[in-house]
Amino acid sequence: MKKAEATRLNILQKAFELIYGSGYKTTSIDHIIATTQVTKGAFYYHFKTKDEMGLAIINEVLKPTLLNSLLEPLQKEQNPLEAIYNLIDNLLMKNKVLKVEYGCPVANFTQEMAPWNADFSEALDELTKQWKKIMTTTIEKGKEGGFVRKDVNAKQVTLFVISGYWGIRNLGKIENSKTIYLSYLKELKSYLNTLK
Amino acid sequence: MKKAEATRLNILQKAFELIYGSGYKTTSIDHIIATTQVTKGAFYYHFKTKDEMGLAIINEVLKPTLLNSLLEPLQKEQNPLEAIYNLIDNLLMKNKVLKVEYGCPVANFTQEMAPWNADFSEALDELTKQWKKIMTTTIEKGKEGGFVRKDVNAKQVTLFVISGYWGIRNLGKIENSKTIYLSYLKELKSYLNTLK
DNA sequence: ATAAAAACATACTAATTAGTATGTTTTTTA
DNA sequence: TAAAAAACATACTAATTAGTATGTTTTTAT
């Protein structure tokens, strides 16, 4: 049971790229099997339905890869404000997988699927909850370490930061240029400085 | 030429509601004509293609209604920071057209269409540009009026606020509850207070 | 090596999609 | 009021959709 795992992963990764670029409903299974060079029989051997594949993408592709690049940067640095800034800066300006014109894959999935598929909502909720949780505890630690004002509400700040990130990714899609990111990052820095 | 205008508007408004709820690509023309009680012949008399209708929705439904509720509140109040807070508060908590579970219609359209249809991108860009412009000038006026610190970058703040709004609307879709909006609004108020 | 299960391949189906062809009815204009 | 144009109605089409039925090949365990 090794090659089968490879084809499964191949489907998930290629399908993720297609969906990230064109949206879930627009990406047809025929299109997926055409680009993966996998036959329909193989596809439906691995996934009972398209939605089962969609869920697998969230759980087996998005979660591992994103949580790695979302959580780790928050955990290794001591100063949470710098950690948050660097994290967002990395996501917007340096990350090679994420593209301006396609926005944030998690936000895309949420927008397209959240109201219509409870399983998707739940999986996406788990993902964002983890991100929120680690960011909040990072800020709380920063309060104890003297990096952040004691009266700062960590949960609120977390929500504010994540909202801004999702939003600027969406705004970036319209202009299709990273220059808008720079303005956003400047203001993010100003905002974070007020929390010191 | 009066009744014809009525059917056209009827199509646009009902189609907007369907698309706002289910997304552009998922909302089929058959579904639209079923709920509008308009025949296919009538539909295609008014719109050459589905995309032409989509553009008309942005220009003839979204622009007039939204710009009215987005621009006006910013113009009548003197204190720009209060104006911005009240605007966002109204959009999130009081607006009857906008629903938590469906997010922001402009953001939805952007996310689904922006990378794939240049005409859509342009129309949406115009809409957001107008919102950005009026918010920026409001803040600039507030600087002169002594409501806002002189060193505040109005464009950056505008971008930051709009991003946050789009983002929190998207986050709201996952939880499908307005309680998350309250936390966001609290932090928005804190942030705006730092600009005094 | 062989039987059994896992993995994949091919050819289909029924429903849905955007859009068209060809009408009829209603308004408008002269 | 009659001709012409505008507005709408009905019945289709060709392509695409997710999913299935029925195979064959490849692995794995014995």
Coordinates of C-alpha atoms in Angstrom, one line a residue, chain B residues 113-177:
Chain B
M113 CA -14.8 36.3 -10.2
A114 CA -11.8 38.6 -9.9
P115 CA -9.1 36.4 -11.3
W116 CA -11.2 35.1 -14.2
N117 CA -13.2 38.0 -15.6
A118 CA -11.5 41.3 -16.2
D119 CA -14.8 43.1 -16.6
F120 CA -15.9 42.0 -13.2
S121 CA -12.6 43.0 -11.7
E122 CA -12.9 46.4 -13.2
A123 CA -16.4 47.0 -12.0
L124 CA -15.6 45.8 -8.5
D125 CA -12.4 47.8 -8.5
E126 CA -14.4 50.9 -9.3
L127 CA -16.8 50.2 -6.4
T128 CA -14.1 49.7 -3.8
K129 CA -12.1 52.6 -5.1
Q130 CA -15.0 54.9 -4.5
W131 CA -15.4 53.6 -1.0
K132 CA -11.7 53.9 -0.3
K133 CA -11.6 57.4 -1.7
I134 CA -14.5 58.8 0.4
M135 CA -13.1 57.1 3.5
T136 CA -9.6 58.5 2.9
T137 CA -10.9 62.1 2.3
T138 CA -13.1 61.8 5.4
I139 CA -10.0 61.0 7.5
E140 CA -8.0 63.8 5.9
K141 CA -10.7 66.2 6.8
G142 CA -10.7 64.8 10.3
K143 CA -7.0 65.6 10.5
E144 CA -7.7 69.2 9.7
G145 CA -10.6 69.3 12.1
G146 CA -8.4 68.0 14.9
F147 CA -10.2 64.7 15.2
V148 CA -7.3 62.7 13.9
R149 CA -3.6 62.8 14.6
K150 CA -1.7 64.6 11.8
D151 CA 0.8 61.8 11.3
V152 CA -1.9 59.3 10.5
N153 CA -1.7 57.9 7.0
A154 CA -5.3 58.1 5.8
K155 CA -4.9 55.7 2.9
Q156 CA -3.3 53.1 5.1
V157 CA -6.0 53.4 7.7
T158 CA -8.7 53.1 5.0
L159 CA -7.1 49.9 3.6
F160 CA -6.7 48.5 7.1
V161 CA -10.4 49.2 8.0
I162 CA -11.8 47.8 4.7
S163 CA -9.6 44.7 4.9
G164 CA -10.8 44.1 8.5
Y165 CA -14.4 44.4 7.4
W166 CA -14.1 42.0 4.5
G167 CA -12.2 39.6 6.7
I168 CA -14.6 39.6 9.6
R169 CA -17.5 39.0 7.3
N170 CA -15.7 36.0 5.9
L171 CA -14.9 34.7 9.4
G172 CA -18.5 35.2 10.4
K173 CA -19.6 32.8 7.7
I174 CA -17.8 29.9 9.4
E175 CA -19.3 30.5 12.8
N176 CA -22.6 31.7 11.4
S177 CA -23.1 33.9 14.4

